[in-house]
Short mmCIF file of C-alpha atoms in Angstrom, two decimals:
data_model
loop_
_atom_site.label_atom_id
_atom_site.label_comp_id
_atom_site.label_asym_id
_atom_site.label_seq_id
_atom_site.Cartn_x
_atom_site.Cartn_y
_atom_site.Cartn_z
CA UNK A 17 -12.40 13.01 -25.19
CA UNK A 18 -14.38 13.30 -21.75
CA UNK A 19 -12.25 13.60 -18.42
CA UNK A 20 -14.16 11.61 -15.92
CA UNK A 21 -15.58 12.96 -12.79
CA UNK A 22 -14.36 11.97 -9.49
CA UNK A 23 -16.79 10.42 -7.62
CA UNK A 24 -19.23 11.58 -5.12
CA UNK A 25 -17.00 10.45 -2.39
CA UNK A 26 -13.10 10.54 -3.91
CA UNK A 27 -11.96 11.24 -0.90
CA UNK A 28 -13.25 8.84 1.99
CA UNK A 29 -12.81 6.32 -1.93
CA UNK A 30 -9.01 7.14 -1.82
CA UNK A 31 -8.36 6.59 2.01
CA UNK A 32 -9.39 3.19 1.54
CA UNK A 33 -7.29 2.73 -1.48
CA UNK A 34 -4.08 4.10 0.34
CA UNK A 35 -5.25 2.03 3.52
CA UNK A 36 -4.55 -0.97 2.02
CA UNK A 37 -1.05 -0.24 1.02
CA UNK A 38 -1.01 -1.88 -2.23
CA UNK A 39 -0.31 1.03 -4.50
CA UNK A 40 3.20 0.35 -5.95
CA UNK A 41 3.94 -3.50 -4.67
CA UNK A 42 5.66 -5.69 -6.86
CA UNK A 43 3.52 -7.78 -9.42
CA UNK A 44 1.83 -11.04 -7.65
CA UNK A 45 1.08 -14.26 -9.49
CA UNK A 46 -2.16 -14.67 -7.41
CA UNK A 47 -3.28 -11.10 -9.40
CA UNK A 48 -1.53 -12.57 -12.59
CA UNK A 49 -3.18 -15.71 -12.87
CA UNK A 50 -6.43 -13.92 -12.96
CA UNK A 51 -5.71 -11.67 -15.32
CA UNK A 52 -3.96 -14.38 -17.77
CA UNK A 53 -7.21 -16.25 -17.30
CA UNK A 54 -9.35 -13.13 -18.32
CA UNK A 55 -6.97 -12.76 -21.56
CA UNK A 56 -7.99 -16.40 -21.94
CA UNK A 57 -11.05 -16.83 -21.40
CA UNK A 58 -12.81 -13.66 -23.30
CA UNK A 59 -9.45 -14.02 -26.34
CA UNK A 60 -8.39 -10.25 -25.53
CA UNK A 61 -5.01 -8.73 -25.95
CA UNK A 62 -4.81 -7.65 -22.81
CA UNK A 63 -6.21 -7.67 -19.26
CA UNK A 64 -5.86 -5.42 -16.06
CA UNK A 65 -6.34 -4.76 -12.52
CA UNK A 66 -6.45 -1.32 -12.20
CA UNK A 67 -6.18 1.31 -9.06
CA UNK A 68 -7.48 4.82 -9.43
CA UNK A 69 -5.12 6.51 -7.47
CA UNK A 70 -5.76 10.54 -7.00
CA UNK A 71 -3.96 11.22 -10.60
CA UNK A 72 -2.98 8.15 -11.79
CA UNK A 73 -4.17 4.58 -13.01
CA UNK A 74 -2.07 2.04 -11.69
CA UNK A 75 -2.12 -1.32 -12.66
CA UNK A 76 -1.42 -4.11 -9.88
CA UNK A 77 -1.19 -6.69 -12.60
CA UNK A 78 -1.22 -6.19 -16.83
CA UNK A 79 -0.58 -8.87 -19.42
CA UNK A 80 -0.75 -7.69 -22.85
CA UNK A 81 0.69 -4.03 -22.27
CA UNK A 82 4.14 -5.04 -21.96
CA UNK A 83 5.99 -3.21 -18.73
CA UNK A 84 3.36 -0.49 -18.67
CA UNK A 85 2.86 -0.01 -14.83
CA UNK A 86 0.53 3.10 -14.54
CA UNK A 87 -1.18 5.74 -17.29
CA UNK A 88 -2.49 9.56 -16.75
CA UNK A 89 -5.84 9.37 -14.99
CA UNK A 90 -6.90 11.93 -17.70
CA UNK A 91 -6.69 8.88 -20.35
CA UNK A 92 -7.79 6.57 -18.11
CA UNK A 93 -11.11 4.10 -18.94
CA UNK A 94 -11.37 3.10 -15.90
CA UNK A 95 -11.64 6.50 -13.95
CA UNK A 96 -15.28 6.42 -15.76
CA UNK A 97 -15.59 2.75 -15.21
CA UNK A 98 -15.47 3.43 -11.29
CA UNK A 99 -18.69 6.15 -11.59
CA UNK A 100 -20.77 3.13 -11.96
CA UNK A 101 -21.97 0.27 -9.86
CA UNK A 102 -22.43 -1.92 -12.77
CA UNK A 103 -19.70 -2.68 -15.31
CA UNK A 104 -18.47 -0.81 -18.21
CA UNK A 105 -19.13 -1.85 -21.83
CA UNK A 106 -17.41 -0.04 -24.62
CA UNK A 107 -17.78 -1.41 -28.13
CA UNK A 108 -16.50 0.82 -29.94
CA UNK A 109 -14.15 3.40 -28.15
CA UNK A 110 -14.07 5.62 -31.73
CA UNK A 111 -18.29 5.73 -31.63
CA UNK A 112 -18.27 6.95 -28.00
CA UNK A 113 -17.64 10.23 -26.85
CA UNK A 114 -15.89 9.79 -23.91
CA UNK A 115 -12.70 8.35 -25.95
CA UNK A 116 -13.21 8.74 -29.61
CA UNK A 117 -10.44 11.50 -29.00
CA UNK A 118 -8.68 9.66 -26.32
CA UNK A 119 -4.94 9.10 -26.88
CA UNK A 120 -4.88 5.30 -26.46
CA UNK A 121 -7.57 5.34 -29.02
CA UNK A 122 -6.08 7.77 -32.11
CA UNK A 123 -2.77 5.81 -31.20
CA UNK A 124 -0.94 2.91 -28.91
CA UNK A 125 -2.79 0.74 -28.40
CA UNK A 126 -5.69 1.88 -30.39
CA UNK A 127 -7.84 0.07 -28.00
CA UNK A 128 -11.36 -0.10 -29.51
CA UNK A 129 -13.24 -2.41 -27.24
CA UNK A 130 -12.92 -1.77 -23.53
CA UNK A 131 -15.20 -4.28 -20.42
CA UNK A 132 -14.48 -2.74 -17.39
CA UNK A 133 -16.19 -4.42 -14.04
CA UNK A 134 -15.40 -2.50 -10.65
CA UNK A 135 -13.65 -3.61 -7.77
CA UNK A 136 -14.25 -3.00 -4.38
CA UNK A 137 -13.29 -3.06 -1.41
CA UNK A 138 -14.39 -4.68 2.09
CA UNK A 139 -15.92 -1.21 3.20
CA UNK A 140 -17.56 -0.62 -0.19
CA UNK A 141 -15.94 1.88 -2.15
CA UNK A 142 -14.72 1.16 -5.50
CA UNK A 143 -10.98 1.00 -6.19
CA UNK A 144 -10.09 0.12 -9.44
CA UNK A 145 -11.24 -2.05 -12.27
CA UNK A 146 -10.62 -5.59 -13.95
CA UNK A 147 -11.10 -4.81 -17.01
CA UNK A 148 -10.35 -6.11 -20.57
CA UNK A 149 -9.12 -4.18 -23.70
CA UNK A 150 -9.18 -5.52 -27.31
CA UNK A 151 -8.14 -3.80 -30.95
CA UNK A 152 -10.79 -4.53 -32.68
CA UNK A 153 -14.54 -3.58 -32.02
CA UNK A 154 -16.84 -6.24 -30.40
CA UNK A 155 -20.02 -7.14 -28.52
CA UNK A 156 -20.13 -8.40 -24.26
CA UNK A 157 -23.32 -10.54 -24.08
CA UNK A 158 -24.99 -11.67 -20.59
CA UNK A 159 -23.11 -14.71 -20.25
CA UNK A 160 -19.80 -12.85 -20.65
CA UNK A 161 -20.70 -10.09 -17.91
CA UNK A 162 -21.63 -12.55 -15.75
CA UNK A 163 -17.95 -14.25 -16.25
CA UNK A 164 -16.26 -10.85 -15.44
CA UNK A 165 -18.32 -10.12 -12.59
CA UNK A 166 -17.37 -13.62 -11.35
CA UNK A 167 -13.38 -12.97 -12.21
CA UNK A 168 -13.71 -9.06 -10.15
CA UNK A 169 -15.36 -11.28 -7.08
CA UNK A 170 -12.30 -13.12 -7.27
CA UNK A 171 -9.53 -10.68 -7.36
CA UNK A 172 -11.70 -8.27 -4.49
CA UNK A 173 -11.05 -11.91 -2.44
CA UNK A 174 -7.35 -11.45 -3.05
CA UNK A 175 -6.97 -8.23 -2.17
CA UNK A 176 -8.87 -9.33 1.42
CA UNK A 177 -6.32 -12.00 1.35
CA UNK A 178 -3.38 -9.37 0.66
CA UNK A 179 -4.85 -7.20 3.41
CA UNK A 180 -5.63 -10.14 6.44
CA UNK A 181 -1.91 -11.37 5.72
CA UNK A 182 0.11 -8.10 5.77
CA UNK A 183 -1.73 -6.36 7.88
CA UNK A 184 -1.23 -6.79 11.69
CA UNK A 185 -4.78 -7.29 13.36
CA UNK A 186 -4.04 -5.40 16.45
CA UNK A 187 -2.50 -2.16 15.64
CA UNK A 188 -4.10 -2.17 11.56
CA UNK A 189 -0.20 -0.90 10.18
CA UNK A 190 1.75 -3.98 8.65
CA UNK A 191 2.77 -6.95 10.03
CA UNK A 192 6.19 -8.21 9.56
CA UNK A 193 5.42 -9.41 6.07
CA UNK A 194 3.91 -6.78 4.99
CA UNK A 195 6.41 -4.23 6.19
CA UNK A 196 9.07 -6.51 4.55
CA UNK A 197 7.01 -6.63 1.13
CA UNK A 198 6.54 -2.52 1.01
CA UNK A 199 10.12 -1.89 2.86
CA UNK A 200 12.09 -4.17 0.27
CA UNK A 201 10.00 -1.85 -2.45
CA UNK A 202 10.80 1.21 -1.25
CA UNK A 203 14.47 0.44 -0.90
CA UNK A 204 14.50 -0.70 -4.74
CA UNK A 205 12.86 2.86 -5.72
CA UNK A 206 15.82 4.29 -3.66
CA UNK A 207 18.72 2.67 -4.78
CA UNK A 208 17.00 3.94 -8.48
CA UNK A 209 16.53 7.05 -7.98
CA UNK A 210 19.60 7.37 -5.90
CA UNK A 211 17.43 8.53 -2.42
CA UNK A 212 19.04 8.71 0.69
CA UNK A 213 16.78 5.69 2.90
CA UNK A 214 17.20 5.43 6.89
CA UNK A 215 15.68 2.26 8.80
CA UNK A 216 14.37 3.00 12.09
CA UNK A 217 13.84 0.31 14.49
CA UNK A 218 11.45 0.96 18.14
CA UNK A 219 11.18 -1.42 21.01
CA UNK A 220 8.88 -0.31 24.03
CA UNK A 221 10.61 0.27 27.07
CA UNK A 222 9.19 -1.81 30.12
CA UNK A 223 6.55 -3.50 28.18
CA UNK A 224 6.71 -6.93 29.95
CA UNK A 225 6.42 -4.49 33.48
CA UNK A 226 3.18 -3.06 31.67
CA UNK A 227 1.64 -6.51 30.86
CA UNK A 228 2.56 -7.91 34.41
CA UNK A 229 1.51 -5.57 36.52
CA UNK A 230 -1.73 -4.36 34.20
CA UNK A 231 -2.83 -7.32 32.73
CA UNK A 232 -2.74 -7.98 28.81
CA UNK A 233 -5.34 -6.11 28.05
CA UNK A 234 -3.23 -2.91 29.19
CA UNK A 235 -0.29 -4.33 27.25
CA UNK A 236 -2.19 -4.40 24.01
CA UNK A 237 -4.06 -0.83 24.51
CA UNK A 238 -0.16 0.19 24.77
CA UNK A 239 0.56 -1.12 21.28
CA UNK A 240 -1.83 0.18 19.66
CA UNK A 241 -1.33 3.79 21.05
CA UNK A 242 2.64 3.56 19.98
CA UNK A 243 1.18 2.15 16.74
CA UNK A 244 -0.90 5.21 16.08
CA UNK A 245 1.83 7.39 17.45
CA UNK A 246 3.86 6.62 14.22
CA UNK A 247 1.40 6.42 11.82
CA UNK A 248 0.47 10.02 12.79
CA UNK A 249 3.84 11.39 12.92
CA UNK A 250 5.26 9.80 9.69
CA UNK A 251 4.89 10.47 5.97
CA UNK A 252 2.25 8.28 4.05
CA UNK A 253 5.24 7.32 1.70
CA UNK A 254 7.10 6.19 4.97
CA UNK A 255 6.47 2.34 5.51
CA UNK A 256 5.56 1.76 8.80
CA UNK A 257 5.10 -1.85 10.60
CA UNK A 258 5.11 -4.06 13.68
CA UNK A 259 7.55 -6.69 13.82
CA UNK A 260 6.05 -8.39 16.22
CA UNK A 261 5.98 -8.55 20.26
CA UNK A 262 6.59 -4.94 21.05
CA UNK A 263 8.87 -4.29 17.95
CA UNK A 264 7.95 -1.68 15.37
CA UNK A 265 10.05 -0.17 12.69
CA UNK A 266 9.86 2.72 9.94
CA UNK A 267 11.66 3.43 6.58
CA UNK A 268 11.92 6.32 5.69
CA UNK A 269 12.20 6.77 1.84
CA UNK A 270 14.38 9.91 0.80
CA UNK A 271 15.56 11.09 3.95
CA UNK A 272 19.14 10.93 5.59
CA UNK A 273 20.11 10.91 9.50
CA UNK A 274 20.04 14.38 9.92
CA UNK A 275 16.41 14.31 7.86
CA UNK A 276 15.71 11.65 10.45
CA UNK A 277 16.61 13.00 13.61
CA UNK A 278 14.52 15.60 13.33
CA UNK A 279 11.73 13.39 12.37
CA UNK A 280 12.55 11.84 15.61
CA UNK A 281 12.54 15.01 17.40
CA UNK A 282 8.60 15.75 16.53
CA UNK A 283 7.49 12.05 17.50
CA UNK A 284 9.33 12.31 20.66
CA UNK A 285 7.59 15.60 21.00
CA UNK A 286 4.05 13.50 20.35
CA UNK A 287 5.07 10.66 22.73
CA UNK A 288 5.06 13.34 25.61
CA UNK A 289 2.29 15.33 24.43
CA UNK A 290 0.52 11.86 24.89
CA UNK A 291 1.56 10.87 28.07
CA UNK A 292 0.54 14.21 29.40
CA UNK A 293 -3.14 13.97 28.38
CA UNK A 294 -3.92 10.39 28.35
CA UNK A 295 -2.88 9.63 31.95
CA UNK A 296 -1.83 6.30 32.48
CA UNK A 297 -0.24 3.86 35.35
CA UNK A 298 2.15 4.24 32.71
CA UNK A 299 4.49 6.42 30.38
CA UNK A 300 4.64 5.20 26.98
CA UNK A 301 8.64 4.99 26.29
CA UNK A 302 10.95 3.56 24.08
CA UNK A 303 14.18 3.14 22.22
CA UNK A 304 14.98 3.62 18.65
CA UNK A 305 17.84 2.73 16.71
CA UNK A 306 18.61 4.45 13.50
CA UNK A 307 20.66 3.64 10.62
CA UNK A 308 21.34 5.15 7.04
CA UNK A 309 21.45 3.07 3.98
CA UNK A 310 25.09 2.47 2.99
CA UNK A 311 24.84 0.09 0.08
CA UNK A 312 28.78 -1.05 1.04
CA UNK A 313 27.26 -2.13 4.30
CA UNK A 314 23.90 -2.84 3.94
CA UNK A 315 23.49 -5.78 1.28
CA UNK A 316 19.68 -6.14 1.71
CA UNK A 317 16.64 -4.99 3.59
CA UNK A 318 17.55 -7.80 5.96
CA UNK A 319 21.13 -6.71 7.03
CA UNK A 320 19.96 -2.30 7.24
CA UNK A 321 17.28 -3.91 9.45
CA UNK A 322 19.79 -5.87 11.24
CA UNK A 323 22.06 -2.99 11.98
CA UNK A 324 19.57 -0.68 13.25
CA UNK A 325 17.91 -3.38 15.58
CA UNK A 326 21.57 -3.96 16.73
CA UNK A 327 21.89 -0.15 17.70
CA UNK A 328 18.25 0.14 19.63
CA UNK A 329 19.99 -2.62 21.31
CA UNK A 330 22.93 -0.73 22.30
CA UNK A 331 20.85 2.26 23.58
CA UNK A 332 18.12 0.11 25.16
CA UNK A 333 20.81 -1.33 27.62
CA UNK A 334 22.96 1.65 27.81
CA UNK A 335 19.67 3.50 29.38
CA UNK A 336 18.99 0.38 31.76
CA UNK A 337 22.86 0.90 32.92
CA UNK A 338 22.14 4.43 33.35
CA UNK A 339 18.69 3.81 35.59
CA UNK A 340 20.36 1.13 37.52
#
């Protein structure tokens, strides 16, 4: 067995896989129905869309592989699939090299034929595969590459789709949907693994001042600073979204107040450091609200967001009293 190379340019390749904040969403039937059409249409076992993620193949949709959700790059088909601009067309995985000694070859699921065609994204780079796996040895003529190709075209379109509706267009983190989608994820992984989760909620202080007295233009130059603000000063496994208006909010996966207040601590830090050298008519300011997940108090995403929109609330006017 041959461990594939990474490519040329893994890591600009990777950025745009993590940019689109897909890796580890919940199954879609949009990226199901493609790949139960694939199993269909070509009579394979099984069908894929794969990630390449920096050591691991996930899969964004499977049928045929039961719950399987990700394998070891190391083993993975598709991490030599994705060396190639053209698609991938093994035969007969025990006559080739690469995976004659591969472990999903000498046992489960003794794949023997493998069609892999590459999927890419909007700025080019190649993320991941569709790709179809059968038992048995077999041939891929013209007319069935062609069909691939056409089914990959179609699930690149969905992930465009996935990315123009979660993503907000202003700022470029996720919109409320999004943030909902990857927020109600994260909270599953840490009820499971039994991870302290806080929700942190933002509003921008004097943001209808800003938009009044500097025009819109001003208004939306603020948002998108505050918006890069957090996505520099969180963790990449932190989901991090705009709500809408001049709402943002953060979860923050394995972390507890304490964690979180000293999270805070640094982006305050940040927020200052920005005012001082981008000189504005302006400050950038805000108010947070932070709450930890208590599952006797917190039923759903929906009420933990509730609460800690509730308590930015509370400060947000307590600081008005104060300044009036």
């Amino acid at each position: 067995m041959r461990i594939a190379e990474l490519p040329a340019n893994e890591a600009a390749r990777i950025d745009a896989l993590h940019s689109l904040r897909i890796l580890d969403t919940p199954r879609e039937e949009r990226f199901d129905r493609l790949t139960r059409l694939a199993r269909r249409l070509f009579d394979v076992p099984m069908a894929v869309v794969t990630m390449i993620d920096v050591n691991r193949q996930w899969f964004k949709s499977c049928v045929g592989l039961g719950d399987a959700t990700e394998t070891s790059r190391d083993v993975s088909f598709c991490s030599h699939a994705i060396l190639h601009e053209e698609m991938t067309i093994v035969p007969d995985a025990t006559l080739d090299p690469r995976f004659s000694g591969n472990p999903q070859v000498t046992g489960e699921p003794f794949i023997r034929f493998y069609a892999g065609c590459p999927i890419k994204s909007e700025s080019g780079f190649t993320l991941g595969t569709l790709c179809l796996v059968d038992t048995v040895p077999r041939s891929f003529d013209a007319d069935e590459r062609a069909l691939l190709k056409d089914l990959a075209a179609m699930v690149e379109q969905e992930l465009t789709a996935v990315r123009m509706a979660t993503i907000d267009e202003l700022t470029g983190i996720s919109n409320r949907r999004g943030f909902d989608a990857l927020a109600r994820h994260a909270l599953a992984n840490s009820r499971r693994m039994d991870w302290p989760a806080c929700m942190l909620y933002f509003d921008l202080d004097q943001f209808k001042q800003i938009n009044d007295r500097f025009g819109h233009a001003e208004g939306d130059a603020a948002l998108v600073d505050f918006a890069a603000l957090l996505s520099s000063s969180f963790r990449e496994s932190d989901v991090i979204g705009r709500l809408g208006g001049d709402e943002f909010a953060v979860f923050l996966t394995n972390a507890d107040l304490a964690e979180s207040d000293t999270v805070l601590a640094h982006f305050a830090q940040s927020v200052r450091e920005f005012n001082v050298l981008r000189p504005r008519p302006y400050a950038l300011a805000y108010s947070v609200g932070v709450v930890q997940y208590d599952p006797a108090r917190h039923a759903d995403l929906a009420a933990l967001q509730h609460s800690a929109d509730a308590l930015m609330y509370e400060r947000k006017k307590a600081r008005r009293a104060q300044a009036g």
